[in-house]
Each structure stands twice: as structure tokens, then as C-alpha cells.
Amino acid sequence: MKLALIGYGNVGRALARLLRQKRRQFPFKITGIHTLRHGTAADPRGLPEDAPMGPRAESIDAFLDAAGAQIAVELTTLNPSTGEPAISHIRAAFARGMHVVTANKGPIAHCYAALRDEAARAGLGFRFESAVMDGAPVFNLWRHTMPGVNVLGFTGALNSTSKIVIETMERGGSFEDGLAEARRLGITEADGTFDLEGWDSAAKTAALANVLMDARTTPQEVSTRGIARLTPERVQELQSKGKTVRLISRGKRTGGRLSLRVRAEVLDRADILACTPGTSNILLFHTDLMGTFGTVSLDPQVEQTAYGVFSDLVSLLEP
Ligand SMILES: NC(=O)c1ccc[n+]([C@@H]2O[C@H](COP(=O)([O-])OP(=O)(O)OC[C@H]3O[C@@H](n4cnc5c(N)ncnc54)[C@H](OP(=O)(O)O)[C@@H]3O)[C@@H](O)[C@H]2O)c1
């Protein structure tokens, strides 16, 4: 299968490494790479490692035509306000009969149902496991292992940057030290305020609600407050009382009403939502038939995000 990569930053490069590592077993071939500032490379016969980048293709359509791939892999920067231009990239791929895999939660948070239906009508695959919790199974877990289950709600500590900032302040560092550490780890969004003001969590919350609960919502409809006003003094005061703060996403359906919110919540250190350190994430599903259960990912790195994309690619090979 030939792949056209739209976006070639942290995740795109990690995916290229993973594809090289697994190439004997899974012979995917990258035939195109398209970026914003670093130009475009395309060759339907396959690109070499470290392919030289030429001038940027004049449009996404020109790029996809030049790459001649069967699968578009959308890995551009998150835009939590609109999901664009990723949504248009995905539609351009569908229009060419290409399957799509993305790690970008913007399109899932903004128009999942429409994209799902467009893919289904065209007989194409549309996968997005890494949009929430990197490669840890969330959407595929629900899709493949929970027949007949209704998701009534979910609770998650899903934003790593905010946790690194809080932990840095607990150790006596400043808010800015924490943000710098998160940047060093390569886990912040290109615009770090998306993480700290809760937009990343709002996008994940909307994406979860859209896929698991057919919510047809957007990040703007998630009641959101981030950690931007948290100070080292407040964090250390809570720490001395055996408490900590986590940016928590909650979704809940009560009767016909769906409530979605993101808050910096004060938690006991022993709370299961507070127990995952560093870049670790936890998501609990509240269901009708399976009670409450969850997924935990301990210290995922960008390699695990790439794995989520890879697992989606492999799933497209299945009949
Ligand atoms: N990093 C993670 O651990 C992680 C985890 C889960 C999900 N994600 C999601 O995965 C996606 C990629 O993340 P990342 O960390 O790889 O981001 P990144 O390092 O900032 O890379 C983004 C890439 O997208 C390209 N790009 C941006 N706008 C574009 C446009 N309009 N057309 C073509 N290319 C464009 C950039 O081009 P230039 O190189 O020219 O700037 C860059 O190559 C994001 O949506 C993010 O939310 C990331």
C-alpha cells in the first residue's frame, strides 16, 4: 500500500521510522510527503529515506495526485477552533478514492459523523486511533470488543502537557519551566496555549463524545477551563494536604441531555485519575453493560502515537 503523508513533524517522522522498522512484515511505501513550510516530495515509485523536499505543491489536490497513493495519512497541526485545513485534506483524499488515517483530533472533534458517512458511502476506510491517548486502544477497543454496549459517559485525564506543568510546579519549578519541559518531550501542541487553556482536552472530549456517544458536537460546546491561572504556591499548598490537580475531561448523558466539560479538578493523590504520572493518560468508560472500565497508557512517547497510526494502517489491510 502506498502512503501520502500530509504533515511531517514529530508524528510523521516517528511513523516513517516505524514503517522502516516493520517494512519486511508490512510493506507500506511512502510515495508523498507534504508540509507547510518545508516543501513537498512525491514519487509514486516510493520515496527514499531522507527524501529531498522540493517546492511546496500548489494545493492538496496537486499533492495527492502527484503521490499516487491509496492511503492519505493526515498529520498536520491541530486547529481546535475549526478542524481545518485537516477536514479539507481528508475530503480531498476521499474525493480521490483514498482511505484516510489521521492522528489529528480536529476533524473528529468537529465533523466526525459527516466524515464517517462520506467514507462509508465511498466504501473507504477512515481511522483515527491516535486522536485520543496516542496508540492506546480507545476507538478500536470500542469498535472491536464492545458489541451491544452503550457508552453512557467517560472520565479522563488526557492532557500530558498540563500534568507535566503541574508536576514541575510541585517540585518547585515555575509554570514556564513546566511548559519548557513538556516542549522538550515533544508532547505539546504547536501552540502550547491549546494545552494549558484546555482546548486540547476540549477537542478530545468532543471527539470521544462524537465517536462513542454519537454527540455531533464541537469543542466550542464543551464547557472548558484550563490550568492557565494555576500558580506554584497553590499547587504546593494542595500538595501539602495530600492533593493534586489534574485537567479532567468528563462526558455524561442524563436522560436526553449530554453534558461535556473540562476542568482543572482538585483530587486526592490516591484518586485513580491522579495516579498516572508524567505523560501517562487514563480514560474510564461508563457503560450500560460493562459498568466502568478503562484504558491506561504509562508514559507514552511520540513512538506510541506513531504506533496508533500504524495500527490503523494495518487495519486497512484486513478484508
Ligand atoms: N505529538 C504527539 O505526541 C501527538 C499525539 C497525538 C496526536 N497528535 C496529533 O498529530 C498531529 C501531528 O502532530 P505533530 O506533533 O507531528 O505536529 P508537528 O510536529 O507540529 O508537525 C505538524 C506537521 O504538519 C505540517 N503542516 C501544518 N499545516 C499544514 C498544512 N496546511 N499543509 C501541509 N502540512 C501542514 C507541518 O509542516 P512544517 O514542517 O513545514 O511546519 C508539520 O510537518 C497533530 O494534529 C497532533 O494533534 C500528536
Short mmCIF file of C-alpha atoms and ligand atoms in Angstrom, two decimals:
data_model
loop_
_atom_site.label_atom_id
_atom_site.label_comp_id
_atom_site.label_asym_id
_atom_site.label_seq_id
_atom_site.Cartn_x
_atom_site.Cartn_y
_atom_site.Cartn_z
CA MET A 1 0.00 0.00 0.00
CA LYS A 2 1.26 3.46 -0.90
CA LEU A 3 1.00 6.29 1.62
CA ALA A 4 0.77 10.06 1.14
CA LEU A 5 1.82 11.84 4.35
CA ILE A 6 0.21 15.25 4.87
CA GLY A 7 2.35 16.77 7.65
CA TYR A 8 5.82 15.52 8.54
CA GLY A 9 6.61 16.73 12.06
CA ASN A 10 7.14 14.73 15.26
CA VAL A 11 4.48 12.11 14.46
CA GLY A 12 5.19 11.87 10.72
CA ARG A 13 8.90 11.27 11.31
CA ALA A 14 8.23 8.73 14.07
CA LEU A 15 5.82 6.92 11.72
CA ALA A 16 8.45 6.85 8.94
CA ARG A 17 10.93 5.24 11.41
CA LEU A 18 8.32 2.66 12.48
CA LEU A 19 7.46 1.81 8.87
CA ARG A 20 11.18 1.24 8.13
CA GLN A 21 11.46 -0.97 11.23
CA LYS A 22 8.48 -3.14 10.17
CA ARG A 23 8.90 -2.98 6.38
CA ARG A 24 9.54 -6.73 5.86
CA GLN A 25 6.29 -7.73 7.58
CA PHE A 26 4.19 -4.74 6.44
CA PRO A 27 5.38 -3.41 3.07
CA PHE A 28 3.89 0.10 3.18
CA LYS A 29 5.61 2.57 0.88
CA ILE A 30 5.69 6.36 1.39
CA THR A 31 5.14 7.98 -2.00
CA GLY A 32 4.49 11.55 -0.87
CA ILE A 33 5.29 13.99 1.93
CA HIS A 34 3.61 17.39 2.06
CA THR A 35 4.36 20.11 4.64
CA LEU A 36 3.54 23.75 5.28
CA ARG A 37 7.00 25.38 5.24
CA HIS A 38 9.39 22.57 4.34
CA GLY A 39 8.02 21.83 0.88
CA THR A 40 6.77 18.66 -0.79
CA ALA A 41 8.27 15.41 -2.06
CA ALA A 42 6.34 12.95 -4.25
CA ASP A 43 7.20 9.92 -6.33
CA PRO A 44 4.63 7.16 -6.97
CA ARG A 45 7.50 4.62 -7.13
CA GLY A 46 8.35 5.38 -3.47
CA LEU A 47 10.48 7.97 -1.69
CA PRO A 48 13.95 7.18 -0.34
CA GLU A 49 14.79 7.68 3.35
CA ASP A 50 15.51 11.40 3.91
CA ALA A 51 13.95 12.29 0.56
CA PRO A 52 14.94 15.81 -0.53
CA MET A 53 11.97 18.18 -0.29
CA GLY A 54 11.14 20.22 -3.37
CA PRO A 55 8.91 23.29 -3.68
CA ARG A 56 5.56 23.02 -1.90
CA ALA A 57 2.80 21.56 -4.10
CA GLU A 58 0.39 24.33 -5.02
CA SER A 59 -2.60 22.58 -3.45
CA ILE A 60 -3.55 19.47 -1.51
CA ASP A 61 -5.16 18.15 -4.72
CA ALA A 62 -1.93 18.61 -6.69
CA PHE A 63 0.00 16.84 -3.93
CA LEU A 64 -2.36 13.85 -3.69
CA ASP A 65 -2.40 13.47 -7.48
CA ALA A 66 1.41 13.54 -7.59
CA ALA A 67 1.82 10.99 -4.76
CA GLY A 68 -0.46 8.38 -6.40
CA ALA A 69 -1.12 6.67 -3.04
CA GLN A 70 -4.03 4.55 -1.78
CA ILE A 71 -3.97 5.96 1.77
CA ALA A 72 -3.67 9.59 2.92
CA VAL A 73 -2.15 9.97 6.40
CA GLU A 74 -3.25 13.32 7.85
CA LEU A 75 -0.72 14.51 10.45
CA THR A 76 -0.94 18.28 10.31
CA THR A 77 -1.13 20.66 13.24
CA LEU A 78 -4.29 20.66 15.39
CA ASN A 79 -6.68 23.55 14.80
CA PRO A 80 -9.15 23.16 17.69
CA SER A 81 -11.37 26.06 16.56
CA THR A 82 -12.37 24.68 13.15
CA GLY A 83 -10.55 21.39 12.46
CA GLU A 84 -9.30 22.93 9.21
CA PRO A 85 -7.39 22.52 6.95
CA ALA A 86 -7.33 18.87 8.03
CA ILE A 87 -11.03 18.36 7.23
CA SER A 88 -10.47 19.62 3.67
CA HIS A 89 -7.38 17.41 3.34
CA ILE A 90 -9.46 14.38 4.33
CA ARG A 91 -12.24 15.26 1.87
CA ALA A 92 -9.70 15.78 -0.92
CA ALA A 93 -8.42 12.26 -0.23
CA PHE A 94 -11.94 10.74 -0.18
CA ALA A 95 -12.67 12.51 -3.49
CA ARG A 96 -9.75 10.55 -5.00
CA GLY A 97 -10.93 7.22 -3.60
CA MET A 98 -8.21 7.18 -0.93
CA HIS A 99 -8.58 5.72 2.56
CA VAL A 100 -7.64 8.12 5.38
CA VAL A 101 -5.79 7.63 8.65
CA THR A 102 -5.27 10.60 10.95
CA ALA A 103 -3.85 11.40 14.40
CA ASN A 104 -5.42 14.86 14.19
CA LYS A 105 -8.35 15.17 16.59
CA GLY A 106 -9.64 18.38 14.95
CA PRO A 107 -11.69 16.64 12.24
CA ILE A 108 -13.06 14.06 14.72
CA ALA A 109 -13.99 16.80 17.18
CA HIS A 110 -15.68 18.96 14.54
CA CYS A 111 -17.38 16.77 11.95
CA TYR A 112 -16.88 13.10 12.70
CA ALA A 113 -20.36 11.93 11.68
CA ALA A 114 -20.21 13.64 8.28
CA LEU A 115 -16.72 12.27 7.51
CA ARG A 116 -17.67 8.76 8.71
CA ASP A 117 -20.73 8.78 6.44
CA GLU A 118 -18.80 10.16 3.44
CA ALA A 119 -16.19 7.41 3.85
CA ALA A 120 -18.88 4.73 4.19
CA ARG A 121 -20.74 5.94 1.07
CA ALA A 122 -17.49 5.79 -0.91
CA GLY A 123 -16.54 2.37 0.53
CA LEU A 124 -13.38 3.83 2.09
CA GLY A 125 -11.66 3.34 5.44
CA PHE A 126 -11.41 6.22 7.92
CA ARG A 127 -9.33 5.57 11.08
CA PHE A 128 -8.11 7.88 13.88
CA GLU A 129 -6.93 5.80 16.86
CA SER A 130 -4.16 8.24 17.84
CA ALA A 131 -6.51 11.22 18.07
CA VAL A 132 -7.04 10.40 21.77
CA MET A 133 -4.50 8.64 24.04
CA ASP A 134 -1.95 8.04 21.27
CA GLY A 135 -1.73 4.35 20.34
CA ALA A 136 -3.59 3.00 23.40
CA PRO A 137 -6.82 1.40 22.18
CA VAL A 138 -9.82 3.68 22.70
CA PHE A 139 -11.81 3.82 19.48
CA ASN A 140 -10.67 0.42 18.25
CA LEU A 141 -11.38 -1.08 21.68
CA TRP A 142 -14.94 0.20 21.47
CA ARG A 143 -15.32 -0.78 17.81
CA HIS A 144 -13.97 -4.32 18.13
CA THR A 145 -14.62 -5.54 21.68
CA MET A 146 -17.84 -3.98 22.97
CA PRO A 147 -20.76 -5.27 20.88
CA GLY A 148 -24.12 -4.05 22.17
CA VAL A 149 -22.58 -1.75 24.79
CA ASN A 150 -23.88 1.80 25.16
CA VAL A 151 -21.35 4.33 26.43
CA LEU A 152 -23.22 6.47 28.97
CA GLY A 153 -20.24 8.67 29.74
CA PHE A 154 -16.48 8.89 30.18
CA THR A 155 -13.91 10.47 32.51
CA GLY A 156 -10.30 11.04 31.55
CA ALA A 157 -7.02 12.70 32.43
CA LEU A 158 -5.98 13.08 28.82
CA ASN A 159 -3.65 16.06 28.58
CA SER A 160 0.03 15.35 29.26
CA THR A 161 1.33 18.91 28.99
CA SER A 162 -0.85 20.16 31.86
CA LYS A 163 0.29 17.26 34.02
CA ILE A 164 4.00 17.95 33.33
CA VAL A 165 3.43 21.62 34.22
CA ILE A 166 1.63 20.71 37.48
CA GLU A 167 4.31 18.18 38.47
CA THR A 168 7.07 20.70 37.71
CA MET A 169 5.35 23.25 39.99
CA GLU A 170 5.00 20.60 42.72
CA ARG A 171 8.79 20.15 42.54
CA GLY A 172 9.30 23.91 42.99
CA GLY A 173 9.63 24.97 39.34
CA SER A 174 7.63 27.67 37.59
CA PHE A 175 4.74 27.34 35.16
CA GLU A 176 7.15 28.26 32.33
CA ASP A 177 9.69 25.61 33.44
CA GLY A 178 6.93 23.00 33.16
CA LEU A 179 5.91 24.17 29.70
CA ALA A 180 9.57 24.11 28.57
CA GLU A 181 9.90 20.52 29.87
CA ALA A 182 6.73 19.47 28.00
CA ARG A 183 8.12 21.07 24.84
CA ARG A 184 11.42 19.20 25.32
CA LEU A 185 9.43 15.95 25.46
CA GLY A 186 7.70 16.87 22.15
CA ILE A 187 4.21 16.46 23.61
CA THR A 188 2.82 20.00 23.41
CA GLU A 189 0.66 21.16 20.56
CA ALA A 190 2.45 23.61 18.23
CA ASP A 191 0.65 26.35 20.20
CA GLY A 192 1.14 25.40 23.87
CA THR A 193 -1.81 27.55 25.00
CA PHE A 194 -4.11 24.95 23.38
CA ASP A 195 -2.98 22.51 26.08
CA LEU A 196 -2.97 24.94 29.02
CA GLU A 197 -6.27 26.67 28.31
CA GLY A 198 -7.93 23.30 27.84
CA TRP A 199 -8.52 23.39 24.07
CA ASP A 200 -6.64 20.13 23.50
CA SER A 201 -8.77 18.45 26.19
CA ALA A 202 -11.95 20.04 24.80
CA ALA A 203 -11.12 18.66 21.34
CA LYS A 204 -10.50 15.20 22.83
CA THR A 205 -13.73 15.42 24.83
CA ALA A 206 -15.72 16.37 21.72
CA ALA A 207 -14.01 13.62 19.70
CA LEU A 208 -14.83 10.97 22.33
CA ALA A 209 -18.44 12.15 22.57
CA ASN A 210 -18.84 12.21 18.78
CA VAL A 211 -17.48 8.71 18.24
CA LEU A 212 -18.63 6.86 21.37
CA MET A 213 -21.92 8.68 22.02
CA ASP A 214 -22.92 9.99 18.56
CA ALA A 215 -22.95 13.51 20.02
CA ARG A 216 -22.45 15.60 16.85
CA THR A 217 -20.81 18.28 18.97
CA THR A 218 -17.76 20.57 18.67
CA PRO A 219 -15.01 21.69 21.10
CA GLN A 220 -16.82 25.04 21.44
CA GLU A 221 -19.76 23.23 23.02
CA VAL A 222 -17.56 21.69 25.73
CA SER A 223 -17.59 23.80 28.90
CA THR A 224 -13.86 24.37 29.29
CA ARG A 225 -11.50 25.88 31.86
CA GLY A 226 -7.78 25.10 31.72
CA ILE A 227 -4.87 25.40 34.15
CA ALA A 228 -3.51 28.73 32.90
CA ARG A 229 -4.24 30.50 36.20
CA LEU A 230 -2.73 27.82 38.46
CA THR A 231 0.28 29.05 40.48
CA PRO A 232 3.19 27.13 42.09
CA GLU A 233 2.02 28.42 45.51
CA ARG A 234 -1.49 26.95 45.08
CA VAL A 235 -0.15 23.65 43.75
CA GLN A 236 2.29 23.29 46.66
CA GLU A 237 -0.40 24.17 49.20
CA LEU A 238 -2.61 21.39 47.80
CA GLN A 239 0.36 19.02 47.77
CA SER A 240 0.93 19.60 51.49
CA LYS A 241 -2.68 18.40 52.05
CA GLY A 242 -2.18 15.19 50.04
CA LYS A 243 -3.98 16.59 46.99
CA THR A 244 -3.09 17.41 43.41
CA VAL A 245 -4.67 18.95 40.31
CA ARG A 246 -5.49 17.23 37.01
CA LEU A 247 -7.15 18.57 33.89
CA ILE A 248 -10.14 16.23 33.68
CA SER A 249 -12.46 15.62 30.72
CA ARG A 250 -15.96 14.44 31.55
CA GLY A 251 -18.84 13.41 29.33
CA LYS A 252 -22.20 12.25 30.64
CA ARG A 253 -25.63 11.61 29.19
CA THR A 254 -28.51 12.09 31.60
CA GLY A 255 -31.91 11.49 30.07
CA GLY A 256 -31.75 13.20 26.68
CA ARG A 257 -29.11 15.73 27.78
CA LEU A 258 -25.39 15.42 27.14
CA SER A 259 -23.02 17.35 29.38
CA LEU A 260 -19.37 17.79 28.32
CA ARG A 261 -16.78 19.62 30.39
CA VAL A 262 -13.08 20.11 31.01
CA ARG A 263 -11.89 21.39 34.39
CA ALA A 264 -8.73 21.60 36.46
CA GLU A 265 -10.03 19.40 39.31
CA VAL A 266 -8.53 19.07 42.79
CA LEU A 267 -8.11 15.35 43.52
CA ASP A 268 -6.79 13.20 46.35
CA ARG A 269 -3.41 11.83 45.34
CA ALA A 270 -4.85 8.32 45.72
CA ASP A 271 -7.68 9.02 43.24
CA ILE A 272 -7.34 6.73 40.24
CA LEU A 273 -7.43 9.79 37.96
CA ALA A 274 -4.43 11.27 39.81
CA CYS A 275 -2.35 8.09 39.89
CA THR A 276 -0.94 8.32 36.38
CA PRO A 277 2.31 10.33 36.50
CA GLY A 278 4.26 12.21 33.81
CA THR A 279 2.90 11.88 30.32
CA SER A 280 0.64 8.96 31.33
CA ASN A 281 -3.06 9.08 30.49
CA ILE A 282 -6.15 7.36 31.82
CA LEU A 283 -9.65 7.09 30.38
CA LEU A 284 -12.63 5.45 32.10
CA PHE A 285 -15.69 4.41 30.10
CA HIS A 286 -19.04 4.35 31.93
CA THR A 287 -21.33 1.87 30.17
CA ASP A 288 -24.67 0.11 30.48
CA LEU A 289 -23.49 -3.50 30.15
CA MET A 290 -19.83 -3.38 31.21
CA GLY A 291 -20.05 -0.99 34.17
CA THR A 292 -16.99 1.25 34.42
CA PHE A 293 -13.68 0.14 32.99
CA GLY A 294 -10.73 1.89 31.45
CA THR A 295 -7.57 2.25 29.43
CA VAL A 296 -4.26 3.39 30.91
CA SER A 297 -1.14 4.34 29.00
CA LEU A 298 2.06 4.76 31.02
CA ASP A 299 4.47 7.39 29.72
CA PRO A 300 3.55 7.18 26.03
CA GLN A 301 6.02 8.89 23.70
CA VAL A 302 5.62 10.04 20.13
CA GLU A 303 6.52 6.46 19.09
CA GLN A 304 3.22 5.33 20.63
CA THR A 305 1.33 7.99 18.64
CA ALA A 306 3.04 6.65 15.53
CA TYR A 307 2.04 3.13 16.57
CA GLY A 308 -1.64 4.17 16.76
CA VAL A 309 -1.37 5.42 13.17
CA PHE A 310 0.46 2.24 12.17
CA SER A 311 -2.23 0.04 13.78
CA ASP A 312 -4.86 1.93 11.78
CA LEU A 313 -2.87 1.39 8.57
CA VAL A 314 -2.61 -2.33 9.29
CA SER A 315 -6.36 -2.50 9.99
CA LEU A 316 -6.98 -1.16 6.47
CA LEU A 317 -5.18 -4.20 5.06
CA GLU A 318 -7.72 -6.50 6.69
CA PRO A 319 -10.57 -7.74 4.50
N1 LIG B 1 2.99 14.71 19.10
C1 LIG B 1 2.18 13.85 19.70
O1 LIG B 1 2.62 13.11 20.59
C2 LIG B 1 0.74 13.68 19.25
C3 LIG B 1 -0.09 12.79 19.95
C4 LIG B 1 -1.41 12.56 19.48
C5 LIG B 1 -1.88 13.29 18.39
N2 LIG B 1 -1.05 14.20 17.76
C6 LIG B 1 -1.59 14.95 16.63
O2 LIG B 1 -0.85 14.60 15.48
C7 LIG B 1 -0.75 15.74 14.59
C8 LIG B 1 0.72 15.98 14.25
O3 LIG B 1 1.42 16.24 15.47
P1 LIG B 1 2.98 16.58 15.44
O4 LIG B 1 3.44 16.55 16.85
O5 LIG B 1 3.67 15.73 14.41
O6 LIG B 1 2.93 18.09 14.91
P2 LIG B 1 4.15 18.96 14.35
O7 LIG B 1 5.45 18.38 14.81
O8 LIG B 1 3.84 20.37 14.67
O9 LIG B 1 4.07 18.74 12.75
C9 LIG B 1 2.98 19.20 12.01
C10 LIG B 1 3.29 18.99 10.53
O10 LIG B 1 2.18 19.44 9.79
C11 LIG B 1 2.64 20.29 8.73
N3 LIG B 1 1.56 21.21 8.38
C12 LIG B 1 0.93 22.12 9.15
N4 LIG B 1 -0.03 22.75 8.45
C13 LIG B 1 -0.02 22.20 7.21
C14 LIG B 1 -0.76 22.42 6.01
N5 LIG B 1 -1.73 23.34 5.96
N6 LIG B 1 -0.45 21.68 4.91
C15 LIG B 1 0.51 20.75 4.94
N7 LIG B 1 1.26 20.50 6.04
C16 LIG B 1 0.99 21.22 7.15
C17 LIG B 1 3.87 20.97 9.30
O11 LIG B 1 4.66 21.50 8.25
P3 LIG B 1 6.12 22.17 8.54
O12 LIG B 1 7.03 21.01 8.87
O13 LIG B 1 6.51 22.79 7.26
O14 LIG B 1 5.90 23.11 9.68
C18 LIG B 1 4.50 19.79 10.03
O15 LIG B 1 5.25 18.99 9.13
C19 LIG B 1 -1.43 16.91 15.32
O16 LIG B 1 -2.74 17.06 14.84
C20 LIG B 1 -1.45 16.47 16.78
O17 LIG B 1 -2.55 17.00 17.48
C21 LIG B 1 0.23 14.40 18.16
#
